Coordinates of C-alpha atoms and ligand atoms in Angstrom, one line a residue:
X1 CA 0.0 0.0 0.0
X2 CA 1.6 3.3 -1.0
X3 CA 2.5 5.7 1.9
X4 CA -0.4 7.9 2.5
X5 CA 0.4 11.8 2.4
X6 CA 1.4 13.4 6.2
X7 CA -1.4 15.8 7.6
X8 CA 0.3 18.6 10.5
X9 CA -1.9 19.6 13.1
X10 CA -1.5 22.7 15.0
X11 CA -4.2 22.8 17.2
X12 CA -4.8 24.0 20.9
X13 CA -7.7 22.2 21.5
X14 CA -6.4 19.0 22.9
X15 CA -10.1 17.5 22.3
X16 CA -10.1 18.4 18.5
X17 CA -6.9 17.0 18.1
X18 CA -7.6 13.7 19.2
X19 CA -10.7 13.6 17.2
X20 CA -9.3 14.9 14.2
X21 CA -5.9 12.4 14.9
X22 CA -8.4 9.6 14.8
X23 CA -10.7 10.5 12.2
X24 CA -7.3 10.5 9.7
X25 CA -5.4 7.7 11.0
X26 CA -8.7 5.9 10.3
X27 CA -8.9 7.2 6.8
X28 CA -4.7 5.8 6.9
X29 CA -3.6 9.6 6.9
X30 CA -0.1 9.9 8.4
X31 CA -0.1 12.7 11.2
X32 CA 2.6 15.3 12.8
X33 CA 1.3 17.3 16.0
X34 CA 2.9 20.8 16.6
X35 CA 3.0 22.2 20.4
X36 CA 3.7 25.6 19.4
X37 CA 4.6 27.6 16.7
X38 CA 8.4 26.7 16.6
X39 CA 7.6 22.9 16.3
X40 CA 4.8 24.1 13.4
X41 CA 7.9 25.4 11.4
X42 CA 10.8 22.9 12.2
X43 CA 8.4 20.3 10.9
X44 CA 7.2 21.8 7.9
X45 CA 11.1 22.1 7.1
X46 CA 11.9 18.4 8.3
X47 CA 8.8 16.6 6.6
X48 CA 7.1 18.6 4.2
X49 CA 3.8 17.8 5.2
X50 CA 1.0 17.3 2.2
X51 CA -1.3 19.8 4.6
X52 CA -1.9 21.6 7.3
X53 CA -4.4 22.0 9.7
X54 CA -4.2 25.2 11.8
X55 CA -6.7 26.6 14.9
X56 CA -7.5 29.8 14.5
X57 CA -5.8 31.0 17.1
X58 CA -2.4 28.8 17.6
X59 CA -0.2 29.3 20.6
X60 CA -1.9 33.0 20.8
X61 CA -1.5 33.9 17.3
X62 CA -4.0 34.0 14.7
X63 CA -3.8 31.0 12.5
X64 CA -4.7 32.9 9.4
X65 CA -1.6 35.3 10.1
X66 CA 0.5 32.0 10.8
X67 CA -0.7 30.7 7.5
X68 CA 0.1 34.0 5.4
X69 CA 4.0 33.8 6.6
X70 CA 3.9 30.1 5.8
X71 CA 2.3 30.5 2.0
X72 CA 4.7 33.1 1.6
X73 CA 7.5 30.5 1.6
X74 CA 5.5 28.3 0.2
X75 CA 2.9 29.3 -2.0
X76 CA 1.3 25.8 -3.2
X77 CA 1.1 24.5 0.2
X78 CA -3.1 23.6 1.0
X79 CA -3.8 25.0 4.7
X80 CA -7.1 25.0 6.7
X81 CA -8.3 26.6 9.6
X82 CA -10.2 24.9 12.0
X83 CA -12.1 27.4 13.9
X84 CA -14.7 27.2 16.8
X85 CA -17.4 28.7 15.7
X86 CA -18.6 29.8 11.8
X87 CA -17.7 33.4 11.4
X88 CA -18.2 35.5 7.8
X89 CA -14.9 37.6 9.0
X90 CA -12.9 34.6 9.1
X91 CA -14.2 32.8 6.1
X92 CA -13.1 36.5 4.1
X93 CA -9.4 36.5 5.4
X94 CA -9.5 32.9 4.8
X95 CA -9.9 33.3 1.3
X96 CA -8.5 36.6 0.9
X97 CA -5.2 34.9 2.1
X98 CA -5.0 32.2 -0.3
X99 CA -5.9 29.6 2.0
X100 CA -8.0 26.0 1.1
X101 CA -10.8 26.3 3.5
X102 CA -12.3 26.3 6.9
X103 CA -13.3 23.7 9.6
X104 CA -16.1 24.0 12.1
X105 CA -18.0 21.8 15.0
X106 CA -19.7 19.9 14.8
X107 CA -16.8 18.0 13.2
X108 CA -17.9 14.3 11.9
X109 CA -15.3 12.3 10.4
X110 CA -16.7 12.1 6.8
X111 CA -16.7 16.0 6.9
X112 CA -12.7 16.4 8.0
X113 CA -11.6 13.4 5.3
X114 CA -13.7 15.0 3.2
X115 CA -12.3 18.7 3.4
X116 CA -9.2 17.4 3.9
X117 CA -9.4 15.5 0.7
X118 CA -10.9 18.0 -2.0
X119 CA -7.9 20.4 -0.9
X120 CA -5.6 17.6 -1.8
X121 CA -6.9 17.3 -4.8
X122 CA -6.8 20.8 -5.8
X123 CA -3.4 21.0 -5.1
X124 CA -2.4 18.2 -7.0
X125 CA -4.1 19.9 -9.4
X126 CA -2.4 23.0 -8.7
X127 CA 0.9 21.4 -8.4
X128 CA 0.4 19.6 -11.9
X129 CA -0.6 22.7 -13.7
X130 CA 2.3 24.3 -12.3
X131 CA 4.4 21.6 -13.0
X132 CA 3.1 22.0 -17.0
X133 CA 3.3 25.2 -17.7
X134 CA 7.0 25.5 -16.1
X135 CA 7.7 22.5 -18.6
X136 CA 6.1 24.5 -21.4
X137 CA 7.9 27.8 -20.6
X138 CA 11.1 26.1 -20.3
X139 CA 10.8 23.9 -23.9
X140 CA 9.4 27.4 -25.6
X141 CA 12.2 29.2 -23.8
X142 CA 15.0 26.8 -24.7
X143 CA 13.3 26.4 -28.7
X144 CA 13.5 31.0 -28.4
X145 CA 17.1 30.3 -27.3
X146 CA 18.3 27.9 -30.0
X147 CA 16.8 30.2 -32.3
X148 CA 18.1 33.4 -31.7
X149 CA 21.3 31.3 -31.3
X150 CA 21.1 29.5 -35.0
X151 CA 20.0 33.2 -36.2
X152 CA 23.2 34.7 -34.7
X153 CA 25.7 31.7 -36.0
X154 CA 23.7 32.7 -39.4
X155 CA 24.6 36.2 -39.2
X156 CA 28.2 35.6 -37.8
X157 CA 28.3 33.3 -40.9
X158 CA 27.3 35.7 -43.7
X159 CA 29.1 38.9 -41.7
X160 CA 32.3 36.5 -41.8
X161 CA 32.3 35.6 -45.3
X162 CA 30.9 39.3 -47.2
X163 CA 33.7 40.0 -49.8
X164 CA 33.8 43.4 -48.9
X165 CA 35.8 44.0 -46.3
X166 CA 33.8 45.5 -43.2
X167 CA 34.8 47.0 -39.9
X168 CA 31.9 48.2 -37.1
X169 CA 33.1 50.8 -35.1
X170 CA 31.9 52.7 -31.7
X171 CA 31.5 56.3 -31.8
X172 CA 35.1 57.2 -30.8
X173 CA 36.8 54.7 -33.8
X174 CA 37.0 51.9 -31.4
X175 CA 36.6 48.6 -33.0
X176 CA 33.3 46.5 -32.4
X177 CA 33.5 43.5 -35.6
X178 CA 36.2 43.4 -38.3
X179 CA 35.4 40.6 -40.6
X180 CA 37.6 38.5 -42.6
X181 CA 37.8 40.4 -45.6
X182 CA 39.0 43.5 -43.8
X183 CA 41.6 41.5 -41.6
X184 CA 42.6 40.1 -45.0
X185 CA 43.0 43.4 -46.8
X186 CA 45.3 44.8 -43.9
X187 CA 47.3 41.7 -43.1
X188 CA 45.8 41.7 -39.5
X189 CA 47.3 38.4 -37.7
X190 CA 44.1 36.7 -35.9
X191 CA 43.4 37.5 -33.2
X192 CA 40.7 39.9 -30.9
X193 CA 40.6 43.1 -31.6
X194 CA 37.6 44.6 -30.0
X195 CA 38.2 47.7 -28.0
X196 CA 41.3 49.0 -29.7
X197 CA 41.2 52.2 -32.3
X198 CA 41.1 51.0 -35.8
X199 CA 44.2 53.4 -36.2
X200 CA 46.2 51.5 -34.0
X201 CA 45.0 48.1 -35.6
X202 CA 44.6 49.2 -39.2
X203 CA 47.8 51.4 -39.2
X204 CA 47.1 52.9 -42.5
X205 CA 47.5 57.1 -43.4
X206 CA 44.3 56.4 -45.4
X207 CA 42.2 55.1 -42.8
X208 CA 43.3 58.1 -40.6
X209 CA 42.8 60.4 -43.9
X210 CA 39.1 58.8 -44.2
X211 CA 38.0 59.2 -40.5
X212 CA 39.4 62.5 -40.2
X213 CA 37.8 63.8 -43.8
X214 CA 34.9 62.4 -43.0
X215 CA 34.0 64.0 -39.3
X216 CA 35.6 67.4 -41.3
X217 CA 33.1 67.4 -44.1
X218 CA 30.0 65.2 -45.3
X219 CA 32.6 62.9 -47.2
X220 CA 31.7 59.5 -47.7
X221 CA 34.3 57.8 -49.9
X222 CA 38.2 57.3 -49.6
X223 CA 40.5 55.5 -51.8
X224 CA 42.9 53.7 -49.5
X225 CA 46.1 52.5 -51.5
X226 CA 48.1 49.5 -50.3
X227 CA 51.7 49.6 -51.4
X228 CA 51.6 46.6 -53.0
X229 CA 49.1 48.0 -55.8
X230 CA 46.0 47.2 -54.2
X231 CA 43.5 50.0 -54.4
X232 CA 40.0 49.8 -52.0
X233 CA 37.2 51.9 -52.4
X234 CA 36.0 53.0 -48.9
X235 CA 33.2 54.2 -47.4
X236 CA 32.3 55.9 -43.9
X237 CA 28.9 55.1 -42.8
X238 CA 27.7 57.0 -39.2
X239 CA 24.9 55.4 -37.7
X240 CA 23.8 57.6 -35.0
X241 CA 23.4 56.5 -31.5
X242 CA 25.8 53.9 -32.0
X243 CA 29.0 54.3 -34.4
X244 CA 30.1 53.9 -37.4
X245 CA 30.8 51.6 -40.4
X246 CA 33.7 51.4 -43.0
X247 CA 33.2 49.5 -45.8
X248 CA 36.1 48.5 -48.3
X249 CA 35.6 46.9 -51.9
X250 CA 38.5 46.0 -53.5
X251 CA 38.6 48.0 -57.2
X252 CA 42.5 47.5 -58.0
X253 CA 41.2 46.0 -61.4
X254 CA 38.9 49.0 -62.3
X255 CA 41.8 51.0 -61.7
X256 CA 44.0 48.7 -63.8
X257 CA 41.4 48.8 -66.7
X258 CA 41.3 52.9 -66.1
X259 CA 44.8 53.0 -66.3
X260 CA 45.1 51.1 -69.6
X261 CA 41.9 52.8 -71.1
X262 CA 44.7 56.6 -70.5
X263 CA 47.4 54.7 -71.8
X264 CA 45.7 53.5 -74.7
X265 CA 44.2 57.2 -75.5
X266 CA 47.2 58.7 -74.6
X267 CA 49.0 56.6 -77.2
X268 CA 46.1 56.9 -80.0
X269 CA 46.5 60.6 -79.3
X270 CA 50.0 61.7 -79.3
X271 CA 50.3 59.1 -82.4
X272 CA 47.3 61.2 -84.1
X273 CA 49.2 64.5 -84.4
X274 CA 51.9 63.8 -86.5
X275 CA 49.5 62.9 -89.4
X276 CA 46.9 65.8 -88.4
X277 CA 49.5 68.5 -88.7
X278 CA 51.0 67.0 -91.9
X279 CA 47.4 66.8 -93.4
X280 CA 47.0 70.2 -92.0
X281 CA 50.0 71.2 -93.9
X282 CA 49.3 69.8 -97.2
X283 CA 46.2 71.5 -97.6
X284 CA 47.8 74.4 -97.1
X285 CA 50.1 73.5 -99.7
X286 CA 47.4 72.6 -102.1
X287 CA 46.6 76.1 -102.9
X288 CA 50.6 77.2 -103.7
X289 CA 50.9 74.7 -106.1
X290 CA 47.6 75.9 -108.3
X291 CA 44.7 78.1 -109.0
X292 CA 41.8 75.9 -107.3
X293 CA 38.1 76.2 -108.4
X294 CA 35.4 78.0 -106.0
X295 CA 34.3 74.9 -105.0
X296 CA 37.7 72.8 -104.3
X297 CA 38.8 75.8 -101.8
X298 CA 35.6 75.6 -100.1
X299 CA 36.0 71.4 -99.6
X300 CA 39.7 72.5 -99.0
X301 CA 38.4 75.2 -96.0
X302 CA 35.8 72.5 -94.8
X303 CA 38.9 70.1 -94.4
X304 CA 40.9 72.6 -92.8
X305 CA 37.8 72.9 -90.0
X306 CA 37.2 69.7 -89.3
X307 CA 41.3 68.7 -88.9
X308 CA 41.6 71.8 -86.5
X309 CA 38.5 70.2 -84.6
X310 CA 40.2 66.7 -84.2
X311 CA 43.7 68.6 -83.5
X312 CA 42.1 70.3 -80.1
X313 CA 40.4 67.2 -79.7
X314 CA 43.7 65.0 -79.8
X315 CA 45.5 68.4 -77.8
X316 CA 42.7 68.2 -74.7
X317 CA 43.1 65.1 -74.4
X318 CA 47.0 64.9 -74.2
X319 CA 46.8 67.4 -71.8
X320 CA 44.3 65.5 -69.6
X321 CA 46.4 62.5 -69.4
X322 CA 49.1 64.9 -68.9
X323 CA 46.8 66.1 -65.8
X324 CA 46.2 62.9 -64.8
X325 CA 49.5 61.4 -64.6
X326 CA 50.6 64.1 -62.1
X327 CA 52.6 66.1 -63.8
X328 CA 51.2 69.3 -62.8
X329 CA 54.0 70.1 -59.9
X330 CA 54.5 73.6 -61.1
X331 CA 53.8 75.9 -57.9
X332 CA 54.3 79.5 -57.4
X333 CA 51.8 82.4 -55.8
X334 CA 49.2 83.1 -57.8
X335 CA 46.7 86.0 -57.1
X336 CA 43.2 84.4 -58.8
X337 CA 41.7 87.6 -58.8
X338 CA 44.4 88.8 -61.3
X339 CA 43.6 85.7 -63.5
X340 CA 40.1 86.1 -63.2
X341 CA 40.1 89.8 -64.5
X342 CA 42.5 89.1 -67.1
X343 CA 39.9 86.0 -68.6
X344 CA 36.6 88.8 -68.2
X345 CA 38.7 91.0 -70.4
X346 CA 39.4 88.4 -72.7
X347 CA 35.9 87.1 -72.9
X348 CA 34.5 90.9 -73.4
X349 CA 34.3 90.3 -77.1
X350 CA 32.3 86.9 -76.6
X351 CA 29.9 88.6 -74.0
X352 CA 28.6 91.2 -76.5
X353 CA 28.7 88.9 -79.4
X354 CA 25.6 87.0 -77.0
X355 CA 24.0 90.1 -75.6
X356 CA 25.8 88.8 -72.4
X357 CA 24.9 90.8 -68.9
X358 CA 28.2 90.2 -66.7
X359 CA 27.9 90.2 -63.3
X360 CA 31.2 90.0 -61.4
X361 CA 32.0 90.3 -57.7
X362 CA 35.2 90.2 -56.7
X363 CA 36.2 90.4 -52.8
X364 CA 38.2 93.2 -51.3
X365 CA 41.9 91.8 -50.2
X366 CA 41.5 88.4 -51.2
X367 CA 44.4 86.3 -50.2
X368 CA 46.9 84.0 -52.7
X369 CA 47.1 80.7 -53.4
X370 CA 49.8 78.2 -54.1
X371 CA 49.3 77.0 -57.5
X372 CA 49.9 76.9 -61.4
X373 CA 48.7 80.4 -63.1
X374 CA 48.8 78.8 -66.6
X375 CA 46.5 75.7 -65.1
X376 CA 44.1 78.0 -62.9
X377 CA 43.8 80.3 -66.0
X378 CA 42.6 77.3 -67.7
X379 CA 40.4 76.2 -65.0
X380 CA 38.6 79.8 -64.7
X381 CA 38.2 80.0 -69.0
X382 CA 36.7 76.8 -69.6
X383 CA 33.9 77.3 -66.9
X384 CA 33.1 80.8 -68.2
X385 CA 33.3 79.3 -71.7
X386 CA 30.9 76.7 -70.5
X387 CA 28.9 79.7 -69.1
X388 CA 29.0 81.4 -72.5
X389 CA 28.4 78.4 -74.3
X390 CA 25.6 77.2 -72.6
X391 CA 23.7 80.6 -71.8
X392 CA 20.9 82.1 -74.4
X393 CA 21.6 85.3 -75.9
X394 CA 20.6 88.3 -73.5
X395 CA 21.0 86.4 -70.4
X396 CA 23.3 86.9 -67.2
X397 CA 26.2 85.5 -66.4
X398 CA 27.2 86.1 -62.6
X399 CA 31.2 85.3 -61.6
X400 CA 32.5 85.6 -58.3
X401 CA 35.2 85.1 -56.5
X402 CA 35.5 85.2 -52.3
X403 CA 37.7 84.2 -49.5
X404 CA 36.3 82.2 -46.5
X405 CA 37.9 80.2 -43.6
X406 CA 41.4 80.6 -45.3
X407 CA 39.7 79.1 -48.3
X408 CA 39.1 80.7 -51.9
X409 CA 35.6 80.1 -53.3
X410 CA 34.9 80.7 -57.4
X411 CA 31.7 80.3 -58.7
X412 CA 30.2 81.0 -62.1
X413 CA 26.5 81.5 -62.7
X414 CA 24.4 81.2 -65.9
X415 CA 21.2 81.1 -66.6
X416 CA 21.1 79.0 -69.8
X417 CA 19.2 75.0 -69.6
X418 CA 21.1 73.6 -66.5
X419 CA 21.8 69.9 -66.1
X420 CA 19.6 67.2 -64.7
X421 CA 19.9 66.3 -61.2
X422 CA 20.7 62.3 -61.6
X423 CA 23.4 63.5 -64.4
X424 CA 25.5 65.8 -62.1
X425 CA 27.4 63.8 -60.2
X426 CA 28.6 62.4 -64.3
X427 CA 29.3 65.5 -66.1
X428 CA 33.2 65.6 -64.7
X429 CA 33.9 62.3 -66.3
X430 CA 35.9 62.4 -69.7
X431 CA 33.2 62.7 -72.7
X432 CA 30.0 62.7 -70.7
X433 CA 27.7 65.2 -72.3
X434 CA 24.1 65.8 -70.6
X435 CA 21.3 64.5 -72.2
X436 CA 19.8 67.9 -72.2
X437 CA 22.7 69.9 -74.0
X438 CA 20.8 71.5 -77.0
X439 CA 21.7 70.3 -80.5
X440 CA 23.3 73.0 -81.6
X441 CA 26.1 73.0 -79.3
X442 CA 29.0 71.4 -79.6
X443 CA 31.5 70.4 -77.3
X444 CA 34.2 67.2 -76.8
X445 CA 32.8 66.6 -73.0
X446 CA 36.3 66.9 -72.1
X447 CA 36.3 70.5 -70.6
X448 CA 35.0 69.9 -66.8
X449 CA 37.3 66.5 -66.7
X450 CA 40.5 68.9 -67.4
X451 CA 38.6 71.4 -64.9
X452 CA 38.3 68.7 -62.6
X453 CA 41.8 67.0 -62.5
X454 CA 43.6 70.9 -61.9
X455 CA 41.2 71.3 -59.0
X456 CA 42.2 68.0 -57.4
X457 CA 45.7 69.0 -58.0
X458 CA 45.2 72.4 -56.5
X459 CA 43.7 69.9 -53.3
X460 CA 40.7 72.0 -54.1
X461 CA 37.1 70.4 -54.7
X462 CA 34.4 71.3 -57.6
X463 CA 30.7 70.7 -57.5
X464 CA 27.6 72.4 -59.5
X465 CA 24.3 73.1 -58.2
X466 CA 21.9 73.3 -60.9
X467 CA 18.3 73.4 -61.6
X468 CA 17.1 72.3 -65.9
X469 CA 15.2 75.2 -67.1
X470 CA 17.2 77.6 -64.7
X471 CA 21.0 77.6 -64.8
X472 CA 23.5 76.0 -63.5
X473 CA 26.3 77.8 -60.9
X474 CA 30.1 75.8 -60.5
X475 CA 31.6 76.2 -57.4
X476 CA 35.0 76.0 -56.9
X477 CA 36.7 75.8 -53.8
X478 CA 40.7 76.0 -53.1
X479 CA 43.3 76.5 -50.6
X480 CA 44.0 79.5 -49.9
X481 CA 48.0 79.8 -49.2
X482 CA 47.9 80.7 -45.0
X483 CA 52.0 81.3 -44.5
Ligands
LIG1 P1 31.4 70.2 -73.4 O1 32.5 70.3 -74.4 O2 30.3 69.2 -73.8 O3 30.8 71.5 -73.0 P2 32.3 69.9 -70.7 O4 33.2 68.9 -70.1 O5 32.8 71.3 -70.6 O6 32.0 69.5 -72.2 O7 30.9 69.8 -70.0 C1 30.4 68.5 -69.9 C2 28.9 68.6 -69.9 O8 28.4 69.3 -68.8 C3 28.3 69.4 -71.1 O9 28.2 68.6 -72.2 C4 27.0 69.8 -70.6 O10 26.1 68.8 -70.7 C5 27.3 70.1 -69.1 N1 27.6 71.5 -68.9 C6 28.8 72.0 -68.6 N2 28.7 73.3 -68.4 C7 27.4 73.6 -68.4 C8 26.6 74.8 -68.3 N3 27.2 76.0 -68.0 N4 25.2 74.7 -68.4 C9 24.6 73.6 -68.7 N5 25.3 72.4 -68.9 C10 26.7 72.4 -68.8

């Protein structure tokens, strides 16, 4: 027969307690008696009664007071609380404390098994819920865990193996995740290098150059050159409220194809001229050596044109490559307002051929600038060509020239058909025209790339702000020369 469950008694009432020890050893209840309430709690610690029967008033305490501080310790313990007489006071704190019932006289023994055993029952019912749902919690809890655990490995997986190289850093540069890639690129040894500035771990002038750059101005891209020939694109992403990210994509082949797509047009170039000035000079020659028709010098003139057009063609872009290839190193100091006035005067003639308004404002005391005059005069003429070009007859052209923060800001203004926003980021590559330039203007699209390449030698940068139907204004902005 299994062991029947252990009922404590705490009762004063020597009487009651014999009755009610009877009534459950008859029903084969096992049964502890406390004296007082010190016994009441060494037993509940040394035998874990299955209930508890309390008077209620035990060893001059209430018994519904003695049975809140024991369900505080344990909460799923069933207590009742035999009382004298039926009260409605006791029967509320009775169940406003949590507790299974309450006894009265006249107690018959059918009556005490049977209250005894319904609270039994409910908290084996009780425990077994209990029992359930902490199984259920833990399974879901354990399932949420090897989730968000498989997600992470997935995550560490793809982070780990992106080709482009990718380092997440904290808000003061401080390493959070490098992957491979960008270990790779650097030659980083393995190891941990959370916490430490990338400076320290990347020790490149480039990744210095980027960071600072890019805290300076909105800059978001950075070449970083290896000295083995490797060439990364970089790029500086801030996320706010929590760092920053660098990303690297190797684009030393791009660079290798660029470099071979110069070569090549240098080559086809400088070989071009030769035969171009020798045609050039025959046709000149044509006309010594006989009387010519109307018609023949007119084909002869129309040669002529189109030979001088390929000849600046083939002499642009010679000097581009030229540009390009570094070779501008010629530095002396230049005043740009001097260059500036000297191109208006120049361009006087071509102003009033268009019905041209000029607008120029030149600032008072302007400082100099380290530079090429031949290259800066040829920066400052092809954007007011541009301007001239590109403006309709009787419009205005605005120039101006200003120092600010020991920096030297040219811009030109026009109000001719401007250039569509997606296309202006395009129109300093080498032939891009817009797709808006009117028919009737020509042009080799090689202007604002020669533009562009003596600004970046100058260390200076170029951008236009334009609107189609409005104008277009290029801004300029170079180093001013603060010795
Ligand atoms: P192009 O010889 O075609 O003028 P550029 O290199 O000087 O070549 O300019 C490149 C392109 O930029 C032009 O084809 C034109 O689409 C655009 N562009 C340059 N300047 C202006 C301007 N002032 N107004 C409108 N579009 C311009």
């Amino acid at each position: 027969m299994p062991k029947r469950d252990l009922i404590l008694l705490a009762l004063d009432d020597e009487t009651v307690l014999q009755l009610m020890q009877r009534a459950l050893q008859a029903a084969s209840y096992e049964t502890a008696v406390a004296s007082d309430r010190g016994a009441l709690d060494t037993i509940i610690q040394e035998s874990t009664p299955a209930l508890i029967m309390i008077e209620e008033h035990f060893d001059g305490i209430s018994g519904v007071k003695i049975s809140r501080e024991i369900l505080e310790r344990f909460p799923s313990m069933p207590m009742l609380i035999y009382a004298r007489q039926e009260s409605l006071v006791l029967y509320k704190g009775v169940l406003n404390s949590g507790l299974s019932g309450c006894l009265y006289p006249p107690l018959r023994n059918d009556d005490i098994i049977g209250t005894i055993e319904r609270s039994l029952l409910r908290a084996r019912h009780l425990g077994d819920w209990l029992r359930r749902e902490v199984k259920r919690t833990t399974a879901s809890l354990e399932r949420r865990a090897s989730v968000s655990e498989s997600e992470l490995k997935r995550y560490e997986f793809i982070f780990a193996n992106i080709q482009d190289g990718v380092a997440i850093l904290d808000e003061e540069g401080r390493i959070q995740l490098i992957n491979r890639a960008f270990a790779v690129a650097f030659d980083l040894p393995s190891g941990d290098f959370r916490g430490k500035h990338i400076s320290q771990v990347a020790n490149h002038p480039d990744i210095d150059a980027l960071l600072e750059r890019a805290l300076a101005t909105p800059l978001k891209y950075h070449e970083i050159n290896f000295d083995d020939g490797r060439i990364y694109n970089a790029q500086y992403t801030p996320i706010s409220g929590f760092g920053l990210v660098i990303t690297m994509q190797d684009i030393s082949h791009l660079k290798q194809i660029d470099r071979m797509k110069n070569e090549f047009v240098h080559t086809v170039s400088h070989d071009l001229r030769s035969p171009l000035t020798s045609v050039l000079g025959y046709t000149d020659l044509v006309e010594r050596v006989g009387s010519l028709t109307t018609q023949q010098v007119e084909f002869l003139n129309r040669i002529r044109g189109s030979v001088e057009n390929i000849t600046s063609l083939v002499n642009e872009l010679l000097d581009l490559s030229r540009l390009e290839a570094g070779f501008d190193t010629r530095r002396e100091m230049v005043s740009l307002e001097k260059i500036l006035k000297l191109a208006l005067d120049t361009f006087e003639g071509q102003f009033r051929l268009k019905k041209l308004t000029l607008e120029a404002d030149i600032g008072k005391g302007l400082p100099a600038l380290q530079g090429n005059p031949i290259r800066l005069r040829q920066l400052v003429d092809n954007l007011l060509a541009n301007a001239v070009k590109y403006a309709p007859e009787g419009s205005t052209i605005k120039a101006s020239l200003q120092a600010e923060d020991s920096q030297i800001i040219f811009t030109v203004s026009d109000e001719g058909p401007g250039i569509p926003q997606v296309e202006q980021g395009r129109i300093f590559d080498k032939f891009y025209r817009a797709s808006n330039v009117p028919d009737e203007v020509g042009g080799s699209g090689l202007g604002l790339a020669i533009v562009k390449s003596i600004v970046d030698s100058h260390q200076g940068r170029i951008w236009v702000e334009s609107t189609v139907g409005k104008g277009s204004t290029f801004c300029v902005v170079l180093p001013a020369h603060t010795g």
